[in-house]
Coordinates of C-alpha atoms in Angstrom, one line a residue:
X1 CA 0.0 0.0 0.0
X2 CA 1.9 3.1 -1.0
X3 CA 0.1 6.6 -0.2
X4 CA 1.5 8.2 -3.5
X5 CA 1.4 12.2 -1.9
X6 CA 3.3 11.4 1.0
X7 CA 6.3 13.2 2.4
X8 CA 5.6 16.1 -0.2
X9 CA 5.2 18.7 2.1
X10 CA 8.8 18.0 3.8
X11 CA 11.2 19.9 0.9
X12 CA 8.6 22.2 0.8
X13 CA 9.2 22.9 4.5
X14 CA 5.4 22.4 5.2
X15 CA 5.6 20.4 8.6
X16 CA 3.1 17.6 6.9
X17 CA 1.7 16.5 3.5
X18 CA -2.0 16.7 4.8
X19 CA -5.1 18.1 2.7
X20 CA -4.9 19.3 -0.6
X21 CA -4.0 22.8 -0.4
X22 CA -0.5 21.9 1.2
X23 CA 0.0 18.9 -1.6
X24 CA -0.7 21.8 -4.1
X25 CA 2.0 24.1 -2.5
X26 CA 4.3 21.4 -2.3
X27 CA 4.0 20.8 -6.0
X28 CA 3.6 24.7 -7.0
X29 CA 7.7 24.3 -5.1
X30 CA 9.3 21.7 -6.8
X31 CA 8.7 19.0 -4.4
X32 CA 8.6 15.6 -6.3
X33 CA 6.6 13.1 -4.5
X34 CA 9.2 9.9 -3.0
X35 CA 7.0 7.5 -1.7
X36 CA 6.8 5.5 -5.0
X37 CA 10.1 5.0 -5.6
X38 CA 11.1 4.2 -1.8
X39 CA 8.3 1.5 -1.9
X40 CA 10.2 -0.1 -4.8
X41 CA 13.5 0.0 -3.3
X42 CA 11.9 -1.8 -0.4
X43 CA 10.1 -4.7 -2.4
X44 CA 13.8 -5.3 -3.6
X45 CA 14.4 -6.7 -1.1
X46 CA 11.5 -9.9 -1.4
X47 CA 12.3 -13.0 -3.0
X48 CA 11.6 -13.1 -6.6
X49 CA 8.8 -14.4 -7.3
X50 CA 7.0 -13.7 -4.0
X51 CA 3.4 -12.9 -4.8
X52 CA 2.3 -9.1 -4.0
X53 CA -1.2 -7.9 -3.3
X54 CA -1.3 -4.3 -3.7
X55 CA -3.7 -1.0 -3.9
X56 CA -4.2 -0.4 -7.5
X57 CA -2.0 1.6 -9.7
X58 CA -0.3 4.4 -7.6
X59 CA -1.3 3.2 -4.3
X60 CA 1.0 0.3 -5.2
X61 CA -0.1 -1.6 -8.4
X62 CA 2.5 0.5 -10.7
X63 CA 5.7 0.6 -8.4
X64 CA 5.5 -3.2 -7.8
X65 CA 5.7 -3.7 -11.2
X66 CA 8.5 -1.7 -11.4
X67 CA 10.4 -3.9 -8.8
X68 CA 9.9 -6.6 -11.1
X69 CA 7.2 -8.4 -9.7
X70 CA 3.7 -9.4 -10.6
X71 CA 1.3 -6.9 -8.8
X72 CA -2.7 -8.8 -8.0
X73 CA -4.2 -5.4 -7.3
X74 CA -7.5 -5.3 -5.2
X75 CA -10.2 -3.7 -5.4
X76 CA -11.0 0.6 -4.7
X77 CA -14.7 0.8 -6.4
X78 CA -14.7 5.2 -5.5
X79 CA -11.3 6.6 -5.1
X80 CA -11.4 9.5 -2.9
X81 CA -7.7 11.0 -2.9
X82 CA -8.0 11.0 1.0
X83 CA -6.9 8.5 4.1
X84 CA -10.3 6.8 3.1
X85 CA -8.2 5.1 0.4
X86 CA -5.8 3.4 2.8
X87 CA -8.6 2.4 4.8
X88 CA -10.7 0.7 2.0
X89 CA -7.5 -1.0 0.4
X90 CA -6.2 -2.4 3.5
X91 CA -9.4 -3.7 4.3
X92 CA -9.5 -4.9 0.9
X93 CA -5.8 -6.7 1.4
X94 CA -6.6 -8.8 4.7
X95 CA -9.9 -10.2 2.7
X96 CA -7.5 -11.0 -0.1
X97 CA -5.4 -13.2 2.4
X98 CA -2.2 -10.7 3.0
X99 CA 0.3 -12.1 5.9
X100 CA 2.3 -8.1 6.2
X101 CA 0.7 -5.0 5.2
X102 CA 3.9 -3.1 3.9
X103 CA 3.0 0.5 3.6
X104 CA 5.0 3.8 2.3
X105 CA 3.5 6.4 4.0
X106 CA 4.0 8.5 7.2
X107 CA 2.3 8.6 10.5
X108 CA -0.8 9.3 9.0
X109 CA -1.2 6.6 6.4
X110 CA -0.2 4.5 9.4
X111 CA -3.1 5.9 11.3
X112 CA -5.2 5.0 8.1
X113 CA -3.8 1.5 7.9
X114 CA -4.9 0.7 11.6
X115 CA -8.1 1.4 11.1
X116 CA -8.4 -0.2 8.1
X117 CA -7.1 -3.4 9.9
X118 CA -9.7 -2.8 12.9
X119 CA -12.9 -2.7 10.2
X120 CA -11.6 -5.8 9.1
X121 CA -10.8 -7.1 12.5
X122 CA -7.7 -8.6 11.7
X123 CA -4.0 -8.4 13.5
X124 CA -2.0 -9.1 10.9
X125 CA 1.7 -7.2 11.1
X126 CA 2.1 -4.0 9.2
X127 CA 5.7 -2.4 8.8
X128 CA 6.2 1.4 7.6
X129 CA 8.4 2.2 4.6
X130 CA 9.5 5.6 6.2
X131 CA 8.4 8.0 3.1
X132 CA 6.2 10.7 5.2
X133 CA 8.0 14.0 7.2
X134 CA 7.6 13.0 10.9
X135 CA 6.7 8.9 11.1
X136 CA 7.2 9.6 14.9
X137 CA 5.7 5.9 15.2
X138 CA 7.4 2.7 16.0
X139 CA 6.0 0.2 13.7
X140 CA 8.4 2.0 10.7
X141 CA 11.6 0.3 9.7
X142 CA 14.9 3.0 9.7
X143 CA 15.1 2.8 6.0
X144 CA 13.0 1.3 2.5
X145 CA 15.8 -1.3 2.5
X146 CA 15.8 -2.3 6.3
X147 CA 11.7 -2.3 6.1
X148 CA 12.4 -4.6 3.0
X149 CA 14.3 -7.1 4.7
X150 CA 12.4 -7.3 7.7
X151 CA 9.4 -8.6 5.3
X152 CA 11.5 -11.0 3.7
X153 CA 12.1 -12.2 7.6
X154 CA 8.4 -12.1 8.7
X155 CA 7.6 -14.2 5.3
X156 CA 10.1 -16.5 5.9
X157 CA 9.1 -16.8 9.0
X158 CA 12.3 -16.1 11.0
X159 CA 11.4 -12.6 12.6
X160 CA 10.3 -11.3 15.9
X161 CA 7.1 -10.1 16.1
X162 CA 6.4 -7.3 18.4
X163 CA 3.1 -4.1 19.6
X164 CA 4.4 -1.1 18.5
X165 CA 2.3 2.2 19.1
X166 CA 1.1 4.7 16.0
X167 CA 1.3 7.8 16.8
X168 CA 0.0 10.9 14.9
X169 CA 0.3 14.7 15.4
X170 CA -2.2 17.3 14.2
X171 CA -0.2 19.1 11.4
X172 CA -2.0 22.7 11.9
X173 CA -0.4 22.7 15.6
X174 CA 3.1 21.7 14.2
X175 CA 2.7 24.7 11.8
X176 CA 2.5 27.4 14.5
X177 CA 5.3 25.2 16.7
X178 CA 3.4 22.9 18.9
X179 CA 4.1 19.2 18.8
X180 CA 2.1 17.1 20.9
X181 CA 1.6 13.3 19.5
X182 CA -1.6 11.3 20.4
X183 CA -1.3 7.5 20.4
X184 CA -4.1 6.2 17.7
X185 CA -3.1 2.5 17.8
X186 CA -1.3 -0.4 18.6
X187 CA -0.4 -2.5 16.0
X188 CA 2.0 -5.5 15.5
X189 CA 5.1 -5.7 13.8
X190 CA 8.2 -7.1 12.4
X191 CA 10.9 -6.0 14.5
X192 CA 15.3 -5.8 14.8
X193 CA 16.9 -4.0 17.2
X194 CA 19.0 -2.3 13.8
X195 CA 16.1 -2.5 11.4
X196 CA 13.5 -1.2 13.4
X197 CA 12.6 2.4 14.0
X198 CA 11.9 3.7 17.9
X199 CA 9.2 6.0 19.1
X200 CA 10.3 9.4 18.9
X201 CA 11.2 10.3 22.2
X202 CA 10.3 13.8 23.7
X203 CA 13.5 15.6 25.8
X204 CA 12.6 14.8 29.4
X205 CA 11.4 18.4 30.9
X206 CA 14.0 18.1 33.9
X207 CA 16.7 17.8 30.9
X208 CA 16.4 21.8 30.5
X209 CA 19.8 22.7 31.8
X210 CA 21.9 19.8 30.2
X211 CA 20.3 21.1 26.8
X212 CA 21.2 24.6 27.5
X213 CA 24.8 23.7 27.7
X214 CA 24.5 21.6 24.4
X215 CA 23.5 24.8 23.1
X216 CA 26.4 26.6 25.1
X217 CA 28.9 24.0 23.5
X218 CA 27.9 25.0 19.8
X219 CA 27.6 28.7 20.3
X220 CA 31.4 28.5 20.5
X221 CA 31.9 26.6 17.0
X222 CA 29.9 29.0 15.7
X223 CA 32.1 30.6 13.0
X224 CA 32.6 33.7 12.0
X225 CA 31.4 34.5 8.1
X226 CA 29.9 31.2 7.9
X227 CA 26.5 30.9 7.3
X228 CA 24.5 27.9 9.0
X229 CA 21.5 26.3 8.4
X230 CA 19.6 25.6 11.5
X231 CA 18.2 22.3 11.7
X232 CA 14.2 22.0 13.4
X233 CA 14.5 20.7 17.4
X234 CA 14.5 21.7 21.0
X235 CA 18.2 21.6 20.8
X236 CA 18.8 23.7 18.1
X237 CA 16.5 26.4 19.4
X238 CA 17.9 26.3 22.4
X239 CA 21.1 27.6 20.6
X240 CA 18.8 30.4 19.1
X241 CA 17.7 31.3 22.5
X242 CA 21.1 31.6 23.5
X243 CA 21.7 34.1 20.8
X244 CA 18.9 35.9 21.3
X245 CA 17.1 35.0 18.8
X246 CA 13.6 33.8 17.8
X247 CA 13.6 31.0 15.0
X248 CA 11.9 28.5 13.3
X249 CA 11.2 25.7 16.2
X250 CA 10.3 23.1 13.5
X251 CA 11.5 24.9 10.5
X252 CA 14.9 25.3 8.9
X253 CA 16.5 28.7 9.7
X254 CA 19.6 30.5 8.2
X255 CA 22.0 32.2 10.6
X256 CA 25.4 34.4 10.2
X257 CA 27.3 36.1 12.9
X258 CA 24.8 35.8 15.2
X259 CA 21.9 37.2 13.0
X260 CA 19.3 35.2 11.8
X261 CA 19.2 36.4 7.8
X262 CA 16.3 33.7 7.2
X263 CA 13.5 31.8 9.0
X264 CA 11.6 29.0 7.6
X265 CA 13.1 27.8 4.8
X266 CA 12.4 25.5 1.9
X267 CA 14.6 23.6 0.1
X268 CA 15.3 25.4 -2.5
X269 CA 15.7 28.5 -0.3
X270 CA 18.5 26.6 1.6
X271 CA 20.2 25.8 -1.5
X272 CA 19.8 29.6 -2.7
X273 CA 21.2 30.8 1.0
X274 CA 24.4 28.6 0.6
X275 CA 24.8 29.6 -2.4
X276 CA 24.7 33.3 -1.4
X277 CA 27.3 32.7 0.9
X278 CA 30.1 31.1 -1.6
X279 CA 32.2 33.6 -4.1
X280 CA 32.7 32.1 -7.4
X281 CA 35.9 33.5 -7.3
X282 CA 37.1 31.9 -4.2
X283 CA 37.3 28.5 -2.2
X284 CA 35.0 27.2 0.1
X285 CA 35.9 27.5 3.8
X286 CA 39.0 30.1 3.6
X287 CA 39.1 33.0 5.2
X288 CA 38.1 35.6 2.1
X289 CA 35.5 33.1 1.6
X290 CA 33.7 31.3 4.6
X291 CA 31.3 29.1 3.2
X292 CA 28.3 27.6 5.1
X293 CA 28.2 24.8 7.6
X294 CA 25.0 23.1 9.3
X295 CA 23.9 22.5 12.4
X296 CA 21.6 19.8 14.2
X297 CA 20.5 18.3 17.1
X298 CA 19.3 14.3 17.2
X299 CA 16.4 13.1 17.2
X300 CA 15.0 11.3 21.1
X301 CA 14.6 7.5 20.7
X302 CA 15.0 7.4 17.0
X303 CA 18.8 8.7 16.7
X304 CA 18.4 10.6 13.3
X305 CA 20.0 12.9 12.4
X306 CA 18.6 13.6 8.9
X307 CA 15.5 11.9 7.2
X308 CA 13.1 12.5 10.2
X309 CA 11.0 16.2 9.9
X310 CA 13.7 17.8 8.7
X311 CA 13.8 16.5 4.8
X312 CA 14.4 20.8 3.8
X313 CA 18.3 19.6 4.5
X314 CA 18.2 16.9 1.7
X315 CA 21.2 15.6 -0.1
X316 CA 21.5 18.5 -2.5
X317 CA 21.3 20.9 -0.1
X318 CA 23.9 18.8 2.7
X319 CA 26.1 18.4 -0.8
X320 CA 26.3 22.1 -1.7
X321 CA 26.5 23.7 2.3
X322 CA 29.2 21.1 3.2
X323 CA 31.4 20.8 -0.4
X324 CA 31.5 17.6 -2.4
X325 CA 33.7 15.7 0.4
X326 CA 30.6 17.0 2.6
X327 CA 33.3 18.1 5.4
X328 CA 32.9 17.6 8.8
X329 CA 34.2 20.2 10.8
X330 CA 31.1 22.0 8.8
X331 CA 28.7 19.8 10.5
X332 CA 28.0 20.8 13.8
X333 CA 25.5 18.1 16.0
X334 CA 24.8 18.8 19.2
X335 CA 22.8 16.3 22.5
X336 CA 23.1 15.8 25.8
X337 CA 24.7 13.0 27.4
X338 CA 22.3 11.8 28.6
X339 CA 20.7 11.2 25.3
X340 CA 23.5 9.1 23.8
X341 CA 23.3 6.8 26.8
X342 CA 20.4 5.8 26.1
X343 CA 20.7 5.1 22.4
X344 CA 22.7 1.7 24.3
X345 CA 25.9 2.4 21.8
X346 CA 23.6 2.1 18.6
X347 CA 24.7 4.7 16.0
X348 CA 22.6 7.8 15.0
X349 CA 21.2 7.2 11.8
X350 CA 21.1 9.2 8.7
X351 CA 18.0 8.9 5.6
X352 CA 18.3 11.1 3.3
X353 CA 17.4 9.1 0.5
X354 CA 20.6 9.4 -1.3
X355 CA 22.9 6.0 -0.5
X356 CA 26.0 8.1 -1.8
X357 CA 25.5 11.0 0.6
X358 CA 24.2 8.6 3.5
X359 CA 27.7 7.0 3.2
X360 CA 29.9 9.7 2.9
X361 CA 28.3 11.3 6.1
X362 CA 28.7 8.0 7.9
X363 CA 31.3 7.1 10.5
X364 CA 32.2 8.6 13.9
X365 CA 31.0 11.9 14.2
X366 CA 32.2 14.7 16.8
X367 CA 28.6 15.3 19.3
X368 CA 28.8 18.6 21.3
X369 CA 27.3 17.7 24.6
X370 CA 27.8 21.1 26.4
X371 CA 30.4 24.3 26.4
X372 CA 34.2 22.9 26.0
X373 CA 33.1 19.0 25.8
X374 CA 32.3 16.7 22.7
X375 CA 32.0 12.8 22.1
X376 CA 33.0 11.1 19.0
X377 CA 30.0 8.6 18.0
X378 CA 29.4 6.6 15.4
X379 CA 26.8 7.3 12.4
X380 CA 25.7 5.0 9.5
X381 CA 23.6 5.2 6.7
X382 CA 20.4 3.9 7.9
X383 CA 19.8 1.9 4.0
X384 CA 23.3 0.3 5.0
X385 CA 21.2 -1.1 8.2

C-alpha cells in the first residue's frame, strides 16, 4: 500500500503532507513526491517471485511492477484521494489473504492503515516504509531497504514479532510550533533492534539545563562568516535562545554572525542561501571566503540525524553547504549526554534518500554535549542497516 502524496510537504518545509492545499503548495515548489520510488526500493528486497497484493495503480499496483514483480491489485470501487483510500485498500488486502501490510506512508497513512485493519478485524503485522516528514511511530523500519528485509524475515518466517504504538500529530499545531503526539493504535510488527525504528522520544522536561549547555557547546563553534543552516528541534532552538534570537522551532532557519538572515526555509531557499554565501571566485571555507556549515540536534529514541522532519536539509542541499567531500568540521550536532546513553551504543542514523550522501556522512561523528566538551560517535547510513 503506498500513499502516493506522502512526504511532499517535507522539501517544501510544510511540517506535513496533509489536505490538498499543502500537496498543491508542495507541487507549486518543486517537491517531487518519493513515496513511489522508496516502496520499490523496499520490495527489492523480497524473494523473486513472491506474490504481492497491492492497492491499484499508484497506491502500489504500478511501483510493484517496477520492482519486477507481478502486482494482484485489489479492489478501490470510488477513489477519494484522501486516508479513506488506505482504509478501504487495506481492508480490501486482509480479505485477499495478505500475511504483512507493507505501507510507504507517514504517520498518517499509518493511522489509516490501523483502522483499516480494525474494520476488518484482523491483526496481521504492518511495517512502515519511512516516506512521510515525521513517522514519529514505531511500527516504521529506519530505512526502505531495512523495512524490506524485515518482510522477507516475517515471510520467511524467521522474525520477531512485536506491539508497537502509532502515533500521529495534528499538522496545523506543528505549523505554529506545537508538537504534541496522540497514540491512535497499537499494532503488530516485524521488528530488529537495527532495522527497526523507535518512538520518537520527547526531551525529558527536567533535561532543560543539560540542553542549555548543548546549546552553550555549539555557540562556540559558531564561526565567524559562515553561514548555517539551522536544523528543526529543541536543541537547536535552544542555541537560538542563546543568541537571542527567535527562530523556526520546526523549521529550517539560516544564521550568520549571530543574525538570523532567514527563517523558515524550503529547500530550494537553503540551497539559494548557501549559495549566497560562496564567491565564485574563491574557495569554500577560507578566510576571504567562509562558506556555510549546518547544524543539528538528534532526534530522542529514534537517533536521526537527517531523514526524520527535517527533509528541507536533503542531499543537494547537505552536498552544496558542506562541499562535495561534505566536510565535517562543517557539521556541527549537538545532544546531551544523557541522550547518547540511552541510544545503548547504537549509532545515529542518517536517511536522506541518497545511498551516496548517507555513506559519505557516515562514521564517527564529533557530538557537542555542552560548552568545552564533545563525544565522537558513530553514524551510518540507515539503507546500509
Amino acid at each position: 500500500m503506498v500513499n502516493p502524496v506522502a512526504g511532499l510537504g517535507g522539501p517544501a518545509g510544510l511540517k506535513g503532507s496533509d489536505g490538498a492545499a499543502i500537496q498543491a503548495a508542495a507541487r507549486a515548489a518543486g517537491v517531487l513526491a518519493r513515496a513511489g520510488e522508496r516502496a520499490r526500493q523496499a520490495l527489492a528486497s523480497l524473494p523473486d517471485g513472491t506474490p504481492v497484493l497491492t492497492g491499484p495503480g499508484d497506491l502500489g499496483e504500478d511501483m510493484t511492477r517496477e520492482a519486477g514483480m507481478v502486482p494482484v491489485p485489489v479492489d478501490l470501487p470510488d477513489r477519494t484521494g484522501t486516508g479513506a483510500d488506505t482504509r478501504v485498500v487495506t481492508a480490501a488486502l486482509v480479505a485477499a489473504g495478505a500475511e504483512l501490510v507493507l505501507f510507504a506512508g507517514g504517520d498518517g497513512t499509518a493511522r489509516d492503515v490501523a483502522a483499516g485493519l480494525t474494520v476488518s478485524g484482523s491483526r496481521i503485522p504492518v511495517l512502515g516504509v519511512p516516506a512521510g516528514v515525521k513517522m514519529y511511530s514505531a511500527c516504521f523500519a529506519v530505512s526502505p531497504q531495512a523495512a524490506g528485509a524485515l518482510a522477507a524475515e516475517l515471510l520467511a518466517g524467521s522474525a520477531t514479532v512485536v506491539e508497537a504504538e502509532v502515533l500521529d500529530v495534528d499538522e496545523e499545531q506543528v505549523r505554529t510550533g506545537r508538537v504534541d503526539p496522540r497514540l491512535f493504535a497499537l499494532v503488530r510488527t516485524p521488528a530488529h533492534p537495527q532495522r527497526s525504528q523507535g518512538r520518537k522520544v520527547a526531551t525529558p522536561t527536567g533535561d532543560g539545563a543539560a540542553v542549555a549547555g548543548v546549546a552553550a557547546g555549539l555557540a562556540e563553534q559558531l564561526r565567524p562568516g559562515v553561514t548555517y543552516l539551522v536544523g528543526p528541534g529543541g536543541t537547536t532552538a535552544a542555541l537560538l535562545r542563546r543568541l537571542g534570537l527567535a527562530g523556526t522551532p520546526l523549521g529550517v532557519d539560516v544564521l550568520r554572525d549571530g543574525e538570523l538572515l532567514a527563517t523558515d526555509m524550503d529547500e530550494t531557499r537553503a540551497l539559494a542561501a548557501v549559495g549566497a554565501s560562496h564567491d565564485g571566485n574563491c574557495g569554500r571555507g577560507d578566510d576571504a571566503c567562509p562558506g556555510a556549515g549546518v547544524v543539528v540536534g538528534v532526534v530522542g529514541g529514534q537517533g536521526f540525524l537527517f531523514g526524520r522532519g527535517n527533509q528541507q536539509l536533503s542531499a543537494r542541499v547537505l552536498t552544496a553547504a558542506l562541499g562535495g567531500e561534505l566536510a565535517r568540521d562543517r557539521l556541527l550536532v549537538g545532544a546531551t549526554e544523557r541522550k547518547l546513553t540511552e541510544f545503548g551504543g547504537r549509532p545515529l542514523l542518517i536517511d536522506t534518500g541518497e545511498p551516496g550522501v548517507d555513506r559519505a556522512l557516515a562514521g564517527m561523528l564529533r557530538v557537542t554535549t555542552g560548552p568545552g566538551r564533545t563525544s565522537m560517535y558513530p553514524a551510518t547510513a540507515a539503507n546500509g542497516v
